[in-house]
Amino acid sequence: MTSVNPHLAPVDVPDPALLPHVQRLCDLTDPYTSGPAEEELFAAAMAEIHAWHTERSPFFGSLYQGTAPEEPYRAPLVHANFFKRHEVLSIPRDDVHLHLTSSGTTGQKSQMFFDEWTIRSAQRMVARIFERNGWITPDQPVNYLLYSYEPAPDLKLGTSFTDNYLCDFAPARRVEYALRHTGGGHEFDPFGYVAALLRYAEEDVPVRILGFPAFLWFTLERMRAMGLPPLNLPEGSLIVLGGGWKGHTDQQIGKHELYARVTEQLGVPSERIRDTFGSVEHCIPYIECSHHNLHAPVWSRVFIRSTRTLEPLGYGERGYLHLVSPYITSVPAQSVVMGDLASLHPGSDCGCDLDTDWFTIHGRAGVSRNKSCAVAAAELMKGMS
């Protein structure tokens, strides 16, 4: 009998009387439904979450001046870097269900705290998107290759948490990590990873590869340098990437070139290779469509802000990525400006079957000493390529 994925199970907002529209919005089952009714629901949910944080967060309450009819989502613009220096909660510490950080082994870290509603709601969104794509396969075991950190005591990295969570959508026969825990930290194991790929190619179950694209590229280059012939991973294999090339941009290649090499060397077709965008400060999942564009799901809205004035920009213009969602009750992070430069495009410009707007990431804005998970991970690769 096919089991129901537990991450699709209902979850209740902390206060149904105060957050009924937040509940209804996050309960929507089609990740990319759109229309006037959804717009009205989203605006009502944002009004509720603004009131929630105004009452519970002195920080947010001191900034918030209310919304106007022409700006139903308006809220103070909080930069993601704010959470690297401040812990701002809208819930009692005793209600913190999960604590995650944004960075790797060094550098400033965003400290994000989640109540049970917030993290389970975000997980359910991921499950909805995986379900829509047909990637939840409870009756089909898979072999996992994770380009991420092997679990260790007290490891709170958001990327490690996410990759391990994605393993819930298909039962694991085997799991291999690229960043092995050595007791004093993590070390990249390129030869072990190549050996795992060779083993998996000979088995009769699909392979799922999750994690940093830079590590995948490094593995393909290592295989080519070793003179290994192309592999043909079993039918149904899936690659879901995330974390970007930050800290290793000197070797970055275009995603379509990367996808072509994956198909050439691993036998995985392009439509089974997807990149993602996400952050610990904004856990809404953005997962590429079959045309490899990052569409906004129904639970969020995406804007682009001028790097000079922070005014909203039109389609096709580059600026700061601004992400909005009312799902989060634990921290006033419902309106976050990221450190990424991006451009927004209408759904009709994609050509897939999704109607929602999509965005393109053009890189990080400015120069910062802050290190992301991908930066710290990439440092482990230096001297090994």
GROMACS .gro file of C-alpha atoms in nm:
model
  385
    1MET     CA    1   0.000   0.000   0.000
    2THR     CA    2   0.129   0.348  -0.089
    3SER     CA    3   0.186   0.555   0.225
    4VAL     CA    4   0.104   0.924   0.256
    5ASN     CA    5   0.405   1.148   0.299
    6PRO     CA    6   0.386   1.292   0.652
    7HIS     CA    7   0.505   1.632   0.528
    8LEU     CA    8   0.176   1.674   0.341
    9ALA     CA    9  -0.022   1.631   0.663
   10PRO     CA   10  -0.225   1.929   0.794
   11VAL     CA   11  -0.057   2.174   1.029
   12ASP     CA   12  -0.230   2.447   1.230
   13VAL     CA   13  -0.127   2.810   1.274
   14PRO     CA   14  -0.044   2.913   1.633
   15ASP     CA   15  -0.370   3.111   1.667
   16PRO     CA   16  -0.650   3.028   1.419
   17ALA     CA   17  -0.856   3.328   1.531
   18LEU     CA   18  -0.577   3.574   1.449
   19LEU     CA   19  -0.432   3.403   1.141
   20PRO     CA   20  -0.719   3.248   0.943
   21HIS     CA   21  -0.603   3.380   0.606
   22VAL     CA   22  -0.245   3.270   0.672
   23GLN     CA   23  -0.384   2.922   0.737
   24ARG     CA   24  -0.591   2.925   0.416
   25LEU     CA   25  -0.303   3.050   0.205
   26CYS     CA   26  -0.056   2.793   0.332
   27ASP     CA   27  -0.319   2.520   0.291
   28LEU     CA   28  -0.341   2.578  -0.086
   29THR     CA   29  -0.241   2.253  -0.252
   30ASP     CA   30  -0.152   2.374  -0.603
   31PRO     CA   31   0.189   2.542  -0.567
   32TYR     CA   32   0.144   2.766  -0.871
   33THR     CA   33  -0.225   2.855  -0.877
   34SER     CA   34  -0.286   3.224  -0.946
   35GLY     CA   35  -0.569   3.468  -0.996
   36PRO     CA   36  -0.770   3.744  -0.824
   37ALA     CA   37  -0.886   3.517  -0.543
   38GLU     CA   38  -0.528   3.417  -0.460
   39GLU     CA   39  -0.416   3.781  -0.470
   40GLU     CA   40  -0.691   3.881  -0.229
   41LEU     CA   41  -0.606   3.593   0.003
   42PHE     CA   42  -0.236   3.677  -0.002
   43ALA     CA   43  -0.301   4.044   0.085
   44ALA     CA   44  -0.527   3.943   0.375
   45ALA     CA   45  -0.267   3.697   0.503
   46MET     CA   46   0.003   3.965   0.489
   47ALA     CA   47  -0.215   4.202   0.690
   48GLU     CA   48  -0.259   3.933   0.954
   49ILE     CA   49   0.110   3.854   0.981
   50HIS     CA   50   0.200   4.224   1.005
   51ALA     CA   51  -0.043   4.258   1.296
   52TRP     CA   52   0.098   3.940   1.453
   53HIS     CA   53   0.459   4.066   1.452
   54THR     CA   54   0.363   4.422   1.548
   55GLU     CA   55   0.206   4.286   1.867
   56ARG     CA   56   0.487   4.043   1.949
   57SER     CA   57   0.809   4.200   1.824
   58PRO     CA   58   0.914   4.541   1.964
   59PHE     CA   59   1.164   4.563   1.677
   60PHE     CA   60   0.901   4.520   1.408
   61GLY     CA   61   0.638   4.720   1.595
   62SER     CA   62   0.872   5.021   1.612
   63LEU     CA   63   0.920   5.013   1.234
   64TYR     CA   64   0.582   4.922   1.098
   65GLN     CA   65   0.361   5.213   0.993
   66GLY     CA   66   0.073   5.018   0.843
   67THR     CA   67  -0.022   4.943   0.486
   68ALA     CA   68  -0.200   5.145   0.221
   69PRO     CA   69  -0.462   5.013  -0.026
   70GLU     CA   70  -0.222   5.062  -0.315
   71GLU     CA   71   0.052   4.872  -0.129
   72PRO     CA   72  -0.117   4.574   0.039
   73TYR     CA   73   0.213   4.400   0.109
   74ARG     CA   74   0.405   4.704   0.235
   75ALA     CA   75   0.630   4.640   0.532
   76PRO     CA   76   0.972   4.755   0.655
   77LEU     CA   77   1.244   4.618   0.429
   78VAL     CA   78   1.466   4.402   0.651
   79HIS     CA   79   1.792   4.295   0.491
   80ALA     CA   80   1.894   3.932   0.536
   81ASN     CA   81   2.223   4.050   0.688
   82PHE     CA   82   2.026   4.195   0.980
   83PHE     CA   83   1.976   3.841   1.107
   84LYS     CA   84   2.352   3.787   1.113
   85ARG     CA   85   2.383   4.041   1.395
   86HIS     CA   86   2.050   4.027   1.575
   87GLU     CA   87   1.822   3.765   1.724
   88VAL     CA   88   1.467   3.896   1.693
   89LEU     CA   89   1.185   3.665   1.791
   90SER     CA   90   0.807   3.699   1.792
   91ILE     CA   91   0.760   3.391   2.010
   92PRO     CA   92   0.883   3.288   2.354
   93ARG     CA   93   1.213   3.098   2.353
   94ASP     CA   94   1.030   2.796   2.489
   95ASP     CA   95   0.827   2.780   2.166
   96VAL     CA   96   1.136   2.753   1.943
   97HIS     CA   97   1.104   2.419   1.764
   98LEU     CA   98   1.417   2.446   1.546
   99HIS     CA   99   1.726   2.668   1.534
  100LEU     CA  100   1.921   2.690   1.206
  101THR     CA  101   2.211   2.900   1.084
  102SER     CA  102   2.296   3.024   0.736
  103SER     CA  103   2.673   3.002   0.724
  104GLY     CA  104   2.943   2.739   0.715
  105THR     CA  105   3.239   2.681   0.940
  106THR     CA  106   3.344   3.047   0.962
  107GLY     CA  107   3.195   3.395   0.920
  108GLN     CA  108   2.888   3.563   1.058
  109LYS     CA  109   2.577   3.348   1.076
  110SER     CA  110   2.211   3.429   1.041
  111GLN     CA  111   2.043   3.290   1.350
  112MET     CA  112   1.693   3.184   1.255
  113PHE     CA  113   1.442   3.039   1.497
  114PHE     CA  114   1.133   2.848   1.393
  115ASP     CA  115   0.821   2.747   1.577
  116GLU     CA  116   0.661   2.421   1.474
  117TRP     CA  117   0.405   2.588   1.246
  118THR     CA  118   0.664   2.783   1.048
  119ILE     CA  119   0.908   2.501   0.974
  120ARG     CA  120   0.638   2.242   0.909
  121SER     CA  121   0.453   2.483   0.683
  122ALA     CA  122   0.771   2.545   0.480
  123GLN     CA  123   0.836   2.172   0.459
  124ARG     CA  124   0.484   2.112   0.337
  125MET     CA  125   0.542   2.367   0.058
  126VAL     CA  126   0.846   2.173  -0.058
  127ALA     CA  127   0.643   1.853  -0.046
  128ARG     CA  128   0.367   2.011  -0.254
  129ILE     CA  129   0.615   2.107  -0.526
  130PHE     CA  130   0.778   1.763  -0.520
  131GLU     CA  131   0.432   1.607  -0.536
  132ARG     CA  132   0.335   1.820  -0.837
  133ASN     CA  133   0.650   1.708  -1.018
  134GLY     CA  134   0.594   1.342  -0.935
  135TRP     CA  135   0.907   1.323  -0.720
  136ILE     CA  136   0.746   1.170  -0.409
  137THR     CA  137   0.794   0.796  -0.456
  138PRO     CA  138   0.730   0.611  -0.129
  139ASP     CA  139   0.734   0.274  -0.306
  140GLN     CA  140   1.058   0.334  -0.500
  141PRO     CA  141   1.385   0.322  -0.300
  142VAL     CA  142   1.671   0.534  -0.433
  143ASN     CA  143   2.044   0.576  -0.374
  144TYR     CA  144   2.137   0.922  -0.249
  145LEU     CA  145   2.450   1.123  -0.323
  146LEU     CA  146   2.453   1.437  -0.110
  147TYR     CA  147   2.682   1.725  -0.194
  148SER     CA  148   2.639   1.857   0.157
  149TYR     CA  149   2.764   1.819   0.512
  150GLU     CA  150   2.749   1.478   0.677
  151PRO     CA  151   2.541   1.514   0.997
  152ALA     CA  152   2.738   1.582   1.311
  153PRO     CA  153   2.652   1.674   1.670
  154ASP     CA  154   2.534   2.037   1.701
  155LEU     CA  155   2.539   2.091   1.323
  156LYS     CA  156   2.266   2.351   1.261
  157LEU     CA  157   2.336   2.447   0.899
  158GLY     CA  158   2.022   2.516   0.699
  159THR     CA  159   2.161   2.350   0.384
  160SER     CA  160   2.238   2.027   0.569
  161PHE     CA  161   1.891   2.028   0.724
  162THR     CA  162   1.727   2.083   0.383
  163ASP     CA  163   1.920   1.813   0.198
  164ASN     CA  164   1.850   1.556   0.466
  165TYR     CA  165   1.483   1.656   0.464
  166LEU     CA  166   1.464   1.602   0.086
  167CYS     CA  167   1.563   1.241   0.148
  168ASP     CA  168   1.218   1.189   0.300
  169PHE     CA  169   1.048   1.190  -0.040
  170ALA     CA  170   1.186   0.852  -0.147
  171PRO     CA  171   1.313   0.575   0.082
  172ALA     CA  172   1.692   0.551   0.095
  173ARG     CA  173   1.873   0.232   0.002
  174ARG     CA  174   2.213   0.397   0.047
  175VAL     CA  175   2.332   0.750   0.135
  176GLU     CA  176   2.677   0.896   0.060
  177TYR     CA  177   2.799   1.241   0.165
  178ALA     CA  178   3.056   1.450  -0.022
  179LEU     CA  179   3.156   1.647   0.288
  180ARG     CA  180   3.254   1.380   0.540
  181HIS     CA  181   3.257   1.451   0.911
  182THR     CA  182   3.608   1.386   1.041
  183GLY     CA  183   3.551   1.462   1.408
  184GLY     CA  184   3.717   1.802   1.384
  185GLY     CA  185   3.521   1.937   1.090
  186HIS     CA  186   3.426   1.831   0.738
  187GLU     CA  187   3.647   1.730   0.446
  188PHE     CA  188   3.556   1.689   0.082
  189ASP     CA  189   3.598   1.331  -0.039
  190PRO     CA  190   3.614   1.347  -0.423
  191PHE     CA  191   3.745   0.995  -0.482
  192GLY     CA  192   3.489   0.844  -0.247
  193TYR     CA  193   3.217   1.028  -0.432
  194VAL     CA  194   3.335   0.910  -0.774
  195ALA     CA  195   3.351   0.554  -0.641
  196ALA     CA  196   2.993   0.585  -0.513
  197LEU     CA  197   2.875   0.703  -0.854
  198LEU     CA  198   3.040   0.404  -1.020
  199ARG     CA  199   2.870   0.167  -0.774
  200TYR     CA  200   2.531   0.330  -0.811
  201ALA     CA  201   2.548   0.317  -1.192
  202GLU     CA  202   2.563  -0.064  -1.167
  203GLU     CA  203   2.261  -0.095  -0.937
  204ASP     CA  204   1.898  -0.118  -1.036
  205VAL     CA  205   1.752   0.176  -0.841
  206PRO     CA  206   1.738   0.547  -0.931
  207VAL     CA  207   1.996   0.789  -0.795
  208ARG     CA  208   1.914   1.124  -0.636
  209ILE     CA  209   2.191   1.383  -0.622
  210LEU     CA  210   2.129   1.682  -0.394
  211GLY     CA  211   2.341   1.983  -0.299
  212PHE     CA  212   2.594   2.237  -0.422
  213PRO     CA  213   2.635   2.259  -0.804
  214ALA     CA  214   3.006   2.346  -0.771
  215PHE     CA  215   3.072   2.003  -0.619
  216LEU     CA  216   2.884   1.831  -0.899
  217TRP     CA  217   3.093   2.015  -1.157
  218PHE     CA  218   3.409   1.929  -0.968
  219THR     CA  219   3.311   1.561  -0.970
  220LEU     CA  220   3.246   1.565  -1.345
  221GLU     CA  221   3.584   1.726  -1.403
  222ARG     CA  222   3.753   1.469  -1.180
  223MET     CA  223   3.586   1.184  -1.367
  224ARG     CA  224   3.704   1.326  -1.698
  225ALA     CA  225   4.059   1.374  -1.566
  226MET     CA  226   4.058   1.011  -1.452
  227GLY     CA  227   3.964   0.901  -1.802
  228LEU     CA  228   3.639   0.743  -1.688
  229PRO     CA  229   3.381   0.671  -1.960
  230PRO     CA  230   3.033   0.825  -1.934
  231LEU     CA  231   2.792   0.657  -1.692
  232ASN     CA  232   2.425   0.588  -1.741
  233LEU     CA  233   2.251   0.631  -1.407
  234PRO     CA  234   1.931   0.426  -1.374
  235GLU     CA  235   1.607   0.556  -1.520
  236GLY     CA  236   1.421   0.785  -1.281
  237SER     CA  237   1.737   0.942  -1.139
  238LEU     CA  238   1.695   1.302  -1.024
  239ILE     CA  239   1.934   1.589  -0.951
  240VAL     CA  240   1.818   1.881  -0.732
  241LEU     CA  241   2.087   2.143  -0.678
  242GLY     CA  242   2.105   2.436  -0.437
  243GLY     CA  243   2.348   2.674  -0.271
  244GLY     CA  244   2.498   2.837  -0.579
  245TRP     CA  245   2.865   2.885  -0.665
  246LYS     CA  246   2.943   3.149  -0.401
  247GLY     CA  247   3.310   3.138  -0.307
  248HIS     CA  248   3.399   2.937  -0.619
  249THR     CA  249   3.285   3.171  -0.893
  250ASP     CA  250   3.623   3.156  -1.068
  251GLN     CA  251   3.521   2.809  -1.189
  252GLN     CA  252   3.152   2.879  -1.238
  253ILE     CA  253   2.997   2.781  -1.567
  254GLY     CA  254   2.651   2.846  -1.706
  255LYS     CA  255   2.381   2.616  -1.578
  256HIS     CA  256   2.289   2.494  -1.924
  257GLU     CA  257   2.650   2.393  -1.986
  258LEU     CA  258   2.650   2.215  -1.650
  259TYR     CA  259   2.325   2.036  -1.731
  260ALA     CA  260   2.462   1.928  -2.069
  261ARG     CA  261   2.771   1.781  -1.903
  262VAL     CA  262   2.554   1.599  -1.649
  263THR     CA  263   2.351   1.445  -1.929
  264GLU     CA  264   2.668   1.356  -2.120
  265GLN     CA  265   2.858   1.201  -1.828
  266LEU     CA  266   2.578   1.067  -1.605
  267GLY     CA  267   2.295   1.005  -1.850
  268VAL     CA  268   2.038   1.214  -1.659
  269PRO     CA  269   1.808   1.409  -1.896
  270SER     CA  270   1.780   1.787  -1.863
  271GLU     CA  271   1.423   1.781  -1.733
  272ARG     CA  272   1.541   1.568  -1.439
  273ILE     CA  273   1.803   1.829  -1.339
  274ARG     CA  274   1.670   2.124  -1.137
  275ASP     CA  275   1.835   2.408  -0.951
  276THR     CA  276   1.674   2.573  -0.651
  277PHE     CA  277   1.692   2.897  -0.457
  278GLY     CA  278   1.631   2.937  -0.087
  279SER     CA  279   1.774   3.075   0.231
  280VAL     CA  280   1.745   3.019   0.602
  281GLU     CA  281   1.602   3.372   0.633
  282HIS     CA  282   1.324   3.291   0.382
  283CYS     CA  283   1.238   2.922   0.367
  284ILE     CA  284   0.989   2.939   0.081
  285PRO     CA  285   1.105   2.688  -0.186
  286TYR     CA  286   1.190   2.817  -0.533
  287ILE     CA  287   1.250   2.518  -0.760
  288GLU     CA  288   1.317   2.536  -1.132
  289CYS     CA  289   1.042   2.443  -1.376
  290SER     CA  290   1.107   2.210  -1.669
  291HIS     CA  291   1.242   2.513  -1.861
  292HIS     CA  292   1.484   2.583  -1.575
  293ASN     CA  293   1.332   2.906  -1.442
  294LEU     CA  294   1.260   2.986  -1.076
  295HIS     CA  295   0.887   3.057  -1.048
  296ALA     CA  296   0.732   3.212  -0.738
  297PRO     CA  297   0.491   2.970  -0.570
  298VAL     CA  298   0.148   3.084  -0.457
  299TRP     CA  299   0.272   3.130  -0.099
  300SER     CA  300   0.515   3.412  -0.183
  301ARG     CA  301   0.563   3.724  -0.392
  302VAL     CA  302   0.890   3.838  -0.552
  303PHE     CA  303   1.002   4.195  -0.616
  304ILE     CA  304   1.320   4.359  -0.742
  305ARG     CA  305   1.447   4.670  -0.560
  306SER     CA  306   1.675   4.942  -0.690
  307THR     CA  307   2.028   4.917  -0.548
  308ARG     CA  308   2.026   5.298  -0.514
  309THR     CA  309   1.680   5.387  -0.387
  310LEU     CA  310   1.518   5.053  -0.295
  311GLU     CA  311   1.222   5.151  -0.510
  312PRO     CA  312   1.053   4.859  -0.691
  313LEU     CA  313   1.177   4.794  -1.045
  314GLY     CA  314   0.998   4.659  -1.349
  315TYR     CA  315   1.034   4.333  -1.535
  316GLY     CA  316   1.382   4.267  -1.670
  317GLU     CA  317   1.561   4.524  -1.453
  318ARG     CA  318   1.836   4.414  -1.217
  319GLY     CA  319   1.835   4.497  -0.848
  320TYR     CA  320   1.813   4.348  -0.501
  321LEU     CA  321   1.594   4.041  -0.467
  322HIS     CA  322   1.302   4.114  -0.232
  323LEU     CA  323   1.102   3.815  -0.104
  324VAL     CA  324   0.765   3.838   0.073
  325SER     CA  325   0.558   3.569   0.245
  326PRO     CA  326   0.325   3.560   0.549
  327TYR     CA  327   0.410   3.200   0.643
  328ILE     CA  328   0.657   3.284   0.924
  329THR     CA  329   0.522   3.350   1.275
  330SER     CA  330   0.842   3.298   1.474
  331VAL     CA  331   1.055   3.586   1.341
  332PRO     CA  332   0.952   3.911   1.163
  333ALA     CA  333   1.109   3.794   0.837
  334GLN     CA  334   0.798   3.816   0.620
  335SER     CA  335   0.959   4.083   0.398
  336VAL     CA  336   1.331   4.021   0.340
  337VAL     CA  337   1.574   4.190   0.103
  338MET     CA  338   1.844   3.946   0.000
  339GLY     CA  339   2.205   4.017  -0.091
  340ASP     CA  340   2.146   3.873  -0.438
  341LEU     CA  341   2.112   4.070  -0.761
  342ALA     CA  342   1.820   3.941  -0.965
  343SER     CA  343   1.568   4.027  -1.235
  344LEU     CA  344   1.198   3.940  -1.249
  345HIS     CA  345   1.010   3.814  -1.555
  346PRO     CA  346   0.643   3.744  -1.631
  347GLY     CA  347   0.527   3.386  -1.635
  348SER     CA  348   0.433   3.413  -2.002
  349ASP     CA  349   0.801   3.465  -2.092
  350CYS     CA  350   0.897   3.117  -1.973
  351GLY     CA  351   0.704   2.885  -2.203
  352CYS     CA  352   0.633   2.617  -1.941
  353ASP     CA  353   0.289   2.544  -1.799
  354LEU     CA  354   0.330   2.776  -1.498
  355ASP     CA  355   0.177   3.126  -1.497
  356THR     CA  356   0.352   3.285  -1.199
  357ASP     CA  357   0.641   3.530  -1.226
  358TRP     CA  358   0.994   3.389  -1.230
  359PHE     CA  359   1.332   3.536  -1.146
  360THR     CA  360   1.695   3.499  -1.247
  361ILE     CA  361   1.984   3.533  -1.004
  362HIS     CA  362   2.275   3.737  -1.142
  363GLY     CA  363   2.513   3.706  -0.848
  364ARG     CA  364   2.579   3.860  -0.512
  365ALA     CA  365   2.564   4.237  -0.459
  366GLY     CA  366   2.883   4.404  -0.340
  367VAL     CA  367   3.176   4.249  -0.158
  368SER     CA  368   3.127   4.094   0.184
  369ARG     CA  369   3.333   3.902   0.434
  370ASN     CA  370   3.025   3.706   0.533
  371LYS     CA  371   3.051   3.345   0.426
  372SER     CA  372   2.760   3.130   0.320
  373CYS     CA  373   2.741   2.753   0.345
  374ALA     CA  374   2.853   2.732  -0.017
  375VAL     CA  375   3.153   2.958   0.054
  376ALA     CA  376   3.272   2.743   0.341
  377ALA     CA  377   3.211   2.427   0.143
  378ALA     CA  378   3.398   2.561  -0.158
  379GLU     CA  379   3.700   2.636   0.059
  380LEU     CA  380   3.726   2.264   0.127
  381MET     CA  381   3.774   2.214  -0.246
  382LYS     CA  382   4.074   2.446  -0.282
  383GLY     CA  383   4.389   2.270  -0.379
  384MET     CA  384   4.199   1.957  -0.479
  385SER     CA  385   4.102   2.051  -0.835
   0.00000   0.00000   0.00000
